[in-house]
Amino acid sequence: MNILSIIEKKKNNQALTQQEIQFFVNGYTTGQIPDYQMSALLMAIRINDMNDEETFYLTEAMVHSGDVIDLSAIEGFKVDKHSTGGVGDKVTLVVTPILAALGVPVAKFSGRGLGITGGTVDKLESIKGMNVELSQEEFIKNVQVHGIAVAGQTGNLCPADKKIYALRDVTGTVDSIPLIASSIISKKIASGSDGIVLDVKYGNGAFMKTKEMAEVLAEKMCAIGERFGRKVVYTLSDMNNPLGRFIGNKVEVIEAMDVLANNTANTHQDLIDDCVEVASKMFMLAANVSQEEAAVKVREVIDNGDAYAKFLEFVEAQGGQVEDLHVNDTAYTVEVTAATGGTIESVNALAIGELSVLLGAGRLTKDSPLDFDAGIKLVAKQGDTVAAGDIVAVIYANVEVTEEMKQKAQAAFHIA
Ligand code: URA
């Protein structure tokens, strides 16, 4: 077996065998297959696709490229969630304490943001003192004692995905259903949870541009997860508009706390609805109840303060100090006004995500430093009516906000 014949085979639109897939995953992870050959193969997969068997074998090979976390020391059904990435997506920060407050153990490994999509680990690190680099022992102990731990992925979890994802990012091969499905599900399987809720986003701020494509991806991920013996369900959510009112890191933590504390005036219903939907699906899997029954329980722990109290306990257990969190902590606060009057048809998630990266709230490369305080508040959202000159957004920045940035923010508001 050699890599050239595998590339030729995929180029000619033939299905690869389990052995061939294992061969190129192992070969690339260990450095025996160079980037240029792997790039050619990834592009052939991007163009000619993979069938369900191939996608399963690819996922399996990536799971076994590194450590598989053993969560058996934690009692109960462990439930995880995964979002395919979005702008203003702070759902993990809200749903994990809700589940823990409901008595479901949450052992969650999260990632950092890349490009316009934010990451939970970055958001948590914006809390002073918060430690997301827990050893496996600390991680398991925190779940046993507090019912919740959220940490960054350990170095050896799916190393194949780490390498392949970085290469896909710079070779135009991210938007491939088998490559996305295997990348996401391999990490979830290696993270050890029994049940997984997939929050699959579609729209201009997401990898999947249409709802139909998002559904195909979601169905494939469920089928792969189930072949590994996990319970997997999904929800589809619109990412044509940013989620909630805040985009950034610290500002998103504050908004998540507002949702948990039921301060609805400081957030937006779209975020609350998405959080209740994801949390209900997680509880439905863990407790074997209907989604409607689960939703009642989820609302209960928000309304009685248990979920908020659990968030504070979780942050404190990982060294974080929430007292120091303020929205307006930057050198510059700049208001953005509506160019014309009318009803807001949409707020372009891609443009707002790009602006957040320019402000330093997101990163373009894996090593870009972040400005945790930088961010954007959407004062107006889809469906709101505004007059010309009304404030529609506020930019918080430590870099000077240029005219170009202000115009980008203003142009993101499509007003009918
Ligand atoms: N998120 C991942 O982890 N992998 C992908 O390929 C896309 C989104």
Short mmCIF file of C-alpha atoms and ligand atoms in Angstrom, two decimals:
data_model
loop_
_atom_site.label_atom_id
_atom_site.label_comp_id
_atom_site.label_asym_id
_atom_site.label_seq_id
_atom_site.Cartn_x
_atom_site.Cartn_y
_atom_site.Cartn_z
CA MET A 1 0.00 0.00 0.00
CA ASN A 2 1.28 3.49 -0.76
CA ILE A 3 -0.12 7.00 -0.50
CA LEU A 4 0.16 7.75 -4.22
CA SER A 5 -2.16 4.88 -5.17
CA ILE A 6 -4.63 6.05 -2.47
CA ILE A 7 -4.61 9.60 -3.89
CA GLU A 8 -5.10 8.20 -7.45
CA LYS A 9 -7.98 6.05 -6.26
CA LYS A 10 -9.83 8.95 -4.64
CA LYS A 11 -9.05 11.20 -7.60
CA ASN A 12 -10.82 8.60 -9.76
CA ASN A 13 -13.83 8.71 -7.42
CA GLN A 14 -13.39 5.21 -5.98
CA ALA A 15 -14.17 4.25 -2.39
CA LEU A 16 -11.19 3.69 -0.08
CA THR A 17 -10.93 0.61 2.14
CA GLN A 18 -10.65 0.64 5.94
CA GLN A 19 -6.95 -0.35 5.64
CA GLU A 20 -6.22 2.46 3.18
CA ILE A 21 -7.91 5.00 5.44
CA GLN A 22 -6.02 3.77 8.52
CA PHE A 23 -2.81 3.89 6.48
CA PHE A 24 -3.10 7.57 5.50
CA VAL A 25 -4.39 8.73 8.92
CA ASN A 26 -1.52 6.98 10.76
CA GLY A 27 1.04 7.96 8.13
CA TYR A 28 0.11 11.64 8.27
CA THR A 29 -0.13 11.75 12.09
CA THR A 30 3.33 10.23 12.50
CA GLY A 31 4.88 12.49 9.86
CA GLN A 32 5.57 9.76 7.27
CA ILE A 33 3.16 11.29 4.77
CA PRO A 34 4.08 14.90 3.90
CA ASP A 35 1.66 17.85 3.79
CA TYR A 36 1.68 18.06 -0.04
CA GLN A 37 0.41 14.50 -0.49
CA MET A 38 -2.14 14.82 2.31
CA SER A 39 -3.33 18.12 0.76
CA ALA A 40 -3.87 16.38 -2.59
CA LEU A 41 -5.82 13.58 -0.91
CA LEU A 42 -7.96 16.02 1.12
CA MET A 43 -8.82 17.94 -2.04
CA ALA A 44 -9.76 14.68 -3.81
CA ILE A 45 -12.05 13.85 -0.82
CA ARG A 46 -13.48 17.40 -0.88
CA ILE A 47 -14.33 17.04 -4.58
CA ASN A 48 -15.36 13.37 -4.80
CA ASP A 49 -16.80 12.91 -1.30
CA MET A 50 -16.75 9.77 0.86
CA ASN A 51 -19.52 7.24 1.37
CA ASP A 52 -20.87 6.40 4.86
CA GLU A 53 -18.51 3.43 5.33
CA GLU A 54 -15.45 5.50 4.43
CA THR A 55 -16.56 8.33 6.73
CA PHE A 56 -17.01 5.88 9.61
CA TYR A 57 -13.54 4.34 9.07
CA LEU A 58 -12.01 7.81 8.87
CA THR A 59 -13.66 8.76 12.18
CA GLU A 60 -12.52 5.49 13.78
CA ALA A 61 -8.92 5.98 12.63
CA MET A 62 -8.91 9.52 14.05
CA VAL A 63 -10.38 8.39 17.41
CA HIS A 64 -7.59 5.81 17.78
CA SER A 65 -4.81 8.21 16.73
CA GLY A 66 -4.52 9.34 20.39
CA ASP A 67 -5.95 8.99 23.90
CA VAL A 68 -9.53 7.94 24.51
CA ILE A 69 -10.73 9.47 27.79
CA ASP A 70 -12.18 7.06 30.32
CA LEU A 71 -15.00 8.72 32.26
CA SER A 72 -16.14 5.53 33.98
CA ALA A 73 -15.00 6.91 37.38
CA ILE A 74 -17.87 9.41 37.09
CA GLU A 75 -21.24 7.92 37.97
CA GLY A 76 -24.28 8.50 35.75
CA PHE A 77 -24.98 9.20 32.12
CA LYS A 78 -22.44 11.76 30.87
CA VAL A 79 -23.79 14.10 28.25
CA ASP A 80 -21.86 16.39 25.93
CA LYS A 81 -22.77 18.96 23.31
CA HIS A 82 -21.01 20.29 20.26
CA SER A 83 -21.69 23.35 18.18
CA THR A 84 -20.35 23.47 14.65
CA GLY A 85 -19.33 27.04 15.41
CA GLY A 86 -20.99 30.42 15.24
CA VAL A 87 -20.79 34.14 15.93
CA GLY A 88 -21.93 35.07 19.44
CA ASP A 89 -22.41 31.37 20.28
CA LYS A 90 -22.05 31.15 24.08
CA VAL A 91 -24.53 28.28 24.46
CA THR A 92 -22.03 25.95 26.19
CA LEU A 93 -21.54 28.51 28.98
CA VAL A 94 -25.28 28.47 29.64
CA VAL A 95 -26.26 24.83 29.14
CA THR A 96 -23.46 23.11 31.07
CA PRO A 97 -24.38 24.60 34.49
CA ILE A 98 -28.07 23.97 33.71
CA LEU A 99 -27.37 20.26 33.22
CA ALA A 100 -25.17 20.10 36.31
CA ALA A 101 -27.92 21.84 38.33
CA LEU A 102 -30.29 19.11 37.11
CA GLY A 103 -27.91 16.48 38.49
CA VAL A 104 -26.48 15.35 35.13
CA PRO A 105 -22.68 15.10 35.24
CA VAL A 106 -21.02 17.41 32.71
CA ALA A 107 -17.48 16.47 31.68
CA LYS A 108 -16.83 18.77 28.77
CA PHE A 109 -13.77 19.31 26.63
CA SER A 110 -14.02 22.47 24.55
CA GLY A 111 -11.98 24.18 21.89
CA ARG A 112 -10.63 27.63 21.13
CA GLY A 113 -12.08 29.89 18.48
CA LEU A 114 -10.67 30.09 14.99
CA GLY A 115 -11.47 32.80 12.48
CA ILE A 116 -14.91 34.31 12.98
CA THR A 117 -16.18 31.54 15.24
CA GLY A 118 -15.53 31.92 18.95
CA GLY A 119 -14.44 29.13 21.32
CA THR A 120 -15.59 28.29 24.84
CA VAL A 121 -12.05 27.93 26.18
CA ASP A 122 -11.15 31.50 25.14
CA LYS A 123 -14.34 32.83 26.68
CA LEU A 124 -13.69 31.05 29.97
CA GLU A 125 -10.09 32.29 30.03
CA SER A 126 -11.40 35.86 29.94
CA ILE A 127 -12.53 35.27 33.55
CA LYS A 128 -9.66 36.32 35.85
CA GLY A 129 -7.92 33.28 37.38
CA MET A 130 -9.96 30.68 35.45
CA ASN A 131 -7.98 27.50 34.81
CA VAL A 132 -9.07 25.49 31.78
CA GLU A 133 -5.93 23.37 31.65
CA LEU A 134 -6.94 20.71 34.14
CA SER A 135 -5.12 17.41 34.48
CA GLN A 136 -7.29 14.35 33.86
CA GLU A 137 -7.41 13.72 37.65
CA GLU A 138 -8.47 17.31 38.47
CA PHE A 139 -11.04 17.20 35.68
CA ILE A 140 -12.66 13.99 36.92
CA LYS A 141 -12.51 15.13 40.56
CA ASN A 142 -14.27 18.41 39.73
CA VAL A 143 -17.06 16.51 37.98
CA GLN A 144 -17.38 14.15 40.95
CA VAL A 145 -17.50 17.00 43.50
CA HIS A 146 -19.27 19.81 41.61
CA GLY A 147 -21.03 17.90 38.83
CA ILE A 148 -19.25 19.95 36.18
CA ALA A 149 -15.83 20.62 34.63
CA VAL A 150 -15.02 22.33 31.36
CA ALA A 151 -11.46 22.11 30.07
CA GLY A 152 -9.41 22.59 26.92
CA GLN A 153 -8.69 19.49 24.89
CA THR A 154 -5.64 17.62 26.14
CA GLY A 155 -2.65 17.44 23.81
CA ASN A 156 -3.16 13.87 22.73
CA LEU A 157 -6.91 13.82 22.06
CA CYS A 158 -7.35 13.03 18.35
CA PRO A 159 -3.91 14.26 17.23
CA ALA A 160 -4.82 13.17 13.68
CA ASP A 161 -7.71 15.64 13.64
CA LYS A 162 -5.51 18.40 15.04
CA LYS A 163 -3.02 18.00 12.16
CA ILE A 164 -5.58 17.38 9.44
CA TYR A 165 -7.80 20.28 10.57
CA ALA A 166 -4.85 22.71 10.50
CA LEU A 167 -4.01 21.56 6.95
CA ARG A 168 -7.65 21.78 5.80
CA ASP A 169 -7.81 25.32 7.14
CA VAL A 170 -5.11 26.45 4.69
CA THR A 171 -5.96 24.25 1.69
CA GLY A 172 -9.61 25.16 1.06
CA THR A 173 -10.84 21.77 2.29
CA VAL A 174 -12.79 22.68 5.44
CA ASP A 175 -16.24 22.62 3.81
CA SER A 176 -16.43 18.88 3.18
CA ILE A 177 -19.19 16.90 4.90
CA PRO A 178 -17.17 13.69 5.54
CA LEU A 179 -14.20 15.72 6.77
CA ILE A 180 -16.31 17.88 9.12
CA ALA A 181 -18.35 14.89 10.37
CA SER A 182 -15.28 12.76 11.12
CA SER A 183 -13.46 15.71 12.72
CA ILE A 184 -16.30 16.54 15.11
CA ILE A 185 -17.45 13.02 15.98
CA SER A 186 -13.93 11.65 16.50
CA LYS A 187 -13.32 14.29 19.21
CA LYS A 188 -16.67 13.62 20.86
CA ILE A 189 -16.11 9.85 20.93
CA ALA A 190 -12.55 10.25 22.27
CA SER A 191 -13.91 12.61 24.98
CA GLY A 192 -15.83 9.70 26.46
CA SER A 193 -19.42 10.97 26.96
CA ASP A 194 -22.40 8.62 26.63
CA GLY A 195 -24.71 11.08 24.88
CA ILE A 196 -24.06 13.96 22.50
CA VAL A 197 -26.26 16.85 21.36
CA LEU A 198 -25.07 18.42 18.11
CA ASP A 199 -25.95 22.08 17.54
CA VAL A 200 -25.50 22.33 13.78
CA LYS A 201 -25.46 25.89 12.45
CA TYR A 202 -26.34 27.06 8.97
CA GLY A 203 -26.14 30.44 7.26
CA ASN A 204 -23.55 32.98 6.22
CA GLY A 205 -21.77 32.82 9.60
CA ALA A 206 -21.49 29.00 9.56
CA PHE A 207 -19.60 26.33 7.62
CA MET A 208 -22.87 25.00 6.18
CA LYS A 209 -24.47 27.77 4.18
CA THR A 210 -27.92 26.16 3.81
CA LYS A 211 -30.29 24.39 6.20
CA GLU A 212 -30.44 21.39 3.82
CA MET A 213 -26.64 20.93 3.92
CA ALA A 214 -26.65 21.32 7.70
CA GLU A 215 -29.27 18.59 7.94
CA VAL A 216 -27.24 16.20 5.76
CA LEU A 217 -24.20 16.83 7.98
CA ALA A 218 -26.25 16.37 11.16
CA GLU A 219 -27.79 13.07 9.99
CA LYS A 220 -24.36 11.71 9.05
CA MET A 221 -22.86 12.68 12.40
CA CYS A 222 -25.73 11.01 14.27
CA ALA A 223 -25.32 7.82 12.25
CA ILE A 224 -21.56 7.66 12.94
CA GLY A 225 -22.02 8.40 16.66
CA GLU A 226 -24.64 5.67 16.93
CA ARG A 227 -22.28 3.14 15.30
CA PHE A 228 -19.93 3.89 18.21
CA GLY A 229 -22.77 3.07 20.60
CA ARG A 230 -23.48 6.68 21.66
CA LYS A 231 -26.87 8.37 21.83
CA VAL A 232 -26.73 11.33 19.45
CA VAL A 233 -29.39 13.91 18.59
CA TYR A 234 -29.15 17.23 16.80
CA THR A 235 -30.71 20.64 16.51
CA LEU A 236 -30.37 22.95 13.51
CA SER A 237 -29.90 26.65 14.22
CA ASP A 238 -29.77 29.75 12.06
CA MET A 239 -26.40 31.50 11.88
CA ASN A 240 -27.33 34.18 9.36
CA ASN A 241 -27.57 36.49 12.38
CA PRO A 242 -25.21 36.46 15.39
CA LEU A 243 -26.62 34.70 18.44
CA GLY A 244 -27.67 36.96 21.32
CA ARG A 245 -26.56 40.55 21.74
CA PHE A 246 -22.83 40.26 22.49
CA ILE A 247 -19.87 39.08 20.41
CA GLY A 248 -16.44 38.79 22.01
CA ASN A 249 -15.09 36.91 25.01
CA LYS A 250 -15.69 38.60 28.37
CA VAL A 251 -18.86 40.24 27.05
CA GLU A 252 -20.20 36.81 26.06
CA VAL A 253 -19.51 35.39 29.52
CA ILE A 254 -21.48 38.28 31.01
CA GLU A 255 -24.36 37.66 28.59
CA ALA A 256 -24.34 33.94 29.44
CA MET A 257 -24.56 34.86 33.14
CA ASP A 258 -27.49 37.16 32.35
CA VAL A 259 -29.34 34.29 30.66
CA LEU A 260 -28.69 32.06 33.68
CA ALA A 261 -29.75 34.81 36.09
CA ASN A 262 -32.92 35.44 34.06
CA ASN A 263 -31.91 39.05 33.30
CA THR A 264 -33.72 38.88 29.98
CA ALA A 265 -33.38 42.63 29.33
CA ASN A 266 -29.60 42.24 28.90
CA THR A 267 -29.81 39.49 26.27
CA HIS A 268 -32.04 38.39 23.39
CA GLN A 269 -34.74 35.76 23.05
CA ASP A 270 -32.91 33.96 20.19
CA LEU A 271 -30.11 33.02 22.58
CA ILE A 272 -32.48 31.99 25.38
CA ASP A 273 -34.47 29.79 22.95
CA ASP A 274 -31.33 28.11 21.57
CA CYS A 275 -30.01 27.44 25.08
CA VAL A 276 -33.32 25.97 26.28
CA GLU A 277 -33.52 23.79 23.15
CA VAL A 278 -29.97 22.41 23.52
CA ALA A 279 -30.22 21.95 27.30
CA SER A 280 -33.59 20.20 26.93
CA LYS A 281 -32.19 17.80 24.35
CA MET A 282 -29.23 17.07 26.65
CA PHE A 283 -31.54 16.38 29.61
CA MET A 284 -33.85 14.32 27.39
CA LEU A 285 -30.91 12.01 26.52
CA ALA A 286 -29.65 11.78 30.08
CA ALA A 287 -32.99 11.33 31.88
CA ASN A 288 -34.92 9.46 29.18
CA VAL A 289 -37.82 11.90 29.24
CA SER A 290 -39.61 13.72 26.42
CA GLN A 291 -38.18 17.01 25.19
CA GLU A 292 -41.25 18.83 26.55
CA GLU A 293 -40.73 17.38 30.04
CA ALA A 294 -37.04 18.21 29.81
CA ALA A 295 -37.80 21.83 28.84
CA VAL A 296 -39.95 22.25 31.98
CA LYS A 297 -37.04 21.06 34.17
CA VAL A 298 -34.59 23.33 32.35
CA ARG A 299 -36.81 26.37 32.90
CA GLU A 300 -37.22 25.38 36.55
CA VAL A 301 -33.48 25.55 37.35
CA ILE A 302 -33.13 28.86 35.54
CA ASP A 303 -36.14 30.34 37.35
CA ASN A 304 -35.19 29.13 40.84
CA GLY A 305 -31.56 30.31 40.55
CA ASP A 306 -29.98 26.82 40.77
CA ALA A 307 -28.35 27.05 37.33
CA TYR A 308 -26.83 30.46 38.07
CA ALA A 309 -25.54 29.22 41.45
CA LYS A 310 -24.02 26.18 39.69
CA PHE A 311 -22.24 28.45 37.21
CA LEU A 312 -20.66 30.39 40.10
CA GLU A 313 -19.66 27.15 41.84
CA PHE A 314 -18.10 25.79 38.61
CA VAL A 315 -16.11 28.98 37.95
CA GLU A 316 -14.89 29.14 41.55
CA ALA A 317 -13.87 25.47 41.47
CA GLN A 318 -11.63 26.24 38.48
CA GLY A 319 -10.12 29.35 40.13
CA GLY A 320 -12.17 32.03 38.34
CA GLN A 321 -13.31 35.32 39.89
CA VAL A 322 -16.53 36.64 38.35
CA GLU A 323 -16.55 39.84 40.46
CA ASP A 324 -14.15 41.50 38.01
CA LEU A 325 -16.32 41.07 34.91
CA HIS A 326 -17.50 44.33 33.31
CA VAL A 327 -18.74 44.98 29.79
CA ASN A 328 -17.19 48.37 29.25
CA ASP A 329 -13.53 47.81 30.15
CA THR A 330 -11.90 49.09 26.97
CA ALA A 331 -10.10 52.29 25.96
CA TYR A 332 -12.66 53.06 23.24
CA THR A 333 -16.45 52.75 23.20
CA VAL A 334 -17.88 53.63 19.80
CA GLU A 335 -21.55 53.81 18.87
CA VAL A 336 -22.72 52.67 15.44
CA THR A 337 -25.89 54.22 14.02
CA ALA A 338 -28.44 53.06 11.45
CA ALA A 339 -27.78 54.43 7.96
CA THR A 340 -31.51 54.52 7.15
CA GLY A 341 -34.79 53.94 8.90
CA GLY A 342 -36.90 50.79 8.59
CA THR A 343 -37.07 47.21 9.80
CA ILE A 344 -33.85 45.23 10.24
CA GLU A 345 -34.04 42.26 7.87
CA SER A 346 -30.82 40.71 9.13
CA VAL A 347 -27.52 41.45 10.83
CA ASN A 348 -24.77 39.84 8.77
CA ALA A 349 -23.10 37.31 11.09
CA LEU A 350 -20.07 36.92 8.84
CA ALA A 351 -19.40 40.69 8.79
CA ILE A 352 -19.84 41.00 12.58
CA GLY A 353 -17.57 37.98 13.10
CA GLU A 354 -14.91 39.52 10.86
CA LEU A 355 -15.16 42.81 12.73
CA SER A 356 -14.69 41.03 16.06
CA VAL A 357 -11.47 39.51 14.70
CA LEU A 358 -10.23 42.99 13.61
CA LEU A 359 -10.91 44.23 17.16
CA GLY A 360 -8.80 41.40 18.58
CA ALA A 361 -11.68 39.37 20.04
CA GLY A 362 -11.06 36.50 17.59
CA ARG A 363 -7.98 35.07 15.97
CA LEU A 364 -6.86 34.56 12.39
CA THR A 365 -4.13 32.06 13.17
CA LYS A 366 -3.91 29.58 16.01
CA ASP A 367 -1.27 31.71 17.75
CA SER A 368 -2.86 35.19 17.47
CA PRO A 369 -3.13 36.85 20.90
CA LEU A 370 -6.67 37.76 22.02
CA ASP A 371 -8.04 40.93 23.57
CA PHE A 372 -10.53 39.49 26.06
CA ASP A 373 -12.21 42.87 26.65
CA ALA A 374 -12.87 43.72 23.01
CA GLY A 375 -16.30 43.04 21.56
CA ILE A 376 -19.52 44.23 20.01
CA LYS A 377 -23.01 44.76 21.42
CA LEU A 378 -25.95 44.51 19.04
CA VAL A 379 -28.38 47.08 20.40
CA ALA A 380 -30.78 46.27 17.55
CA LYS A 381 -31.45 42.82 16.09
CA GLN A 382 -33.36 41.20 13.23
CA GLY A 383 -37.00 42.31 13.22
CA ASP A 384 -36.43 45.56 15.17
CA THR A 385 -37.61 48.84 13.70
CA VAL A 386 -35.13 51.74 13.74
CA ALA A 387 -34.98 55.34 12.57
CA ALA A 388 -31.97 56.72 10.66
CA GLY A 389 -29.33 57.73 13.21
CA ASP A 390 -30.53 55.37 15.96
CA ILE A 391 -27.78 53.47 17.76
CA VAL A 392 -27.78 49.89 16.46
CA ALA A 393 -24.47 48.63 17.89
CA VAL A 394 -21.67 49.53 20.31
CA ILE A 395 -18.04 48.60 19.68
CA TYR A 396 -15.71 48.03 22.66
CA ALA A 397 -12.05 48.21 21.62
CA ASN A 398 -8.53 48.79 22.81
CA VAL A 399 -7.40 49.50 19.24
CA GLU A 400 -8.55 52.71 17.57
CA VAL A 401 -11.86 52.08 15.80
CA THR A 402 -11.34 53.22 12.21
CA GLU A 403 -13.99 54.68 9.88
CA GLU A 404 -13.71 51.46 7.87
CA MET A 405 -14.58 49.36 10.93
CA LYS A 406 -17.54 51.59 11.75
CA GLN A 407 -18.78 51.33 8.19
CA LYS A 408 -18.39 47.55 8.26
CA ALA A 409 -20.56 47.45 11.38
CA GLN A 410 -23.15 49.79 9.89
CA ALA A 411 -23.29 47.86 6.60
CA ALA A 412 -23.89 44.61 8.51
CA PHE A 413 -27.40 45.89 9.32
CA HIS A 414 -29.63 45.16 6.33
CA ILE A 415 -32.55 47.54 6.77
CA ALA A 416 -35.62 47.15 4.57
N1 URA B 1 -15.46 21.90 13.85
C1 URA B 1 -14.58 20.88 13.92
O1 URA B 1 -14.18 20.45 15.01
N2 URA B 1 -14.16 20.32 12.78
C2 URA B 1 -14.56 20.73 11.56
O2 URA B 1 -14.14 20.18 10.57
C3 URA B 1 -15.48 21.82 11.49
C4 URA B 1 -15.92 22.38 12.67
#
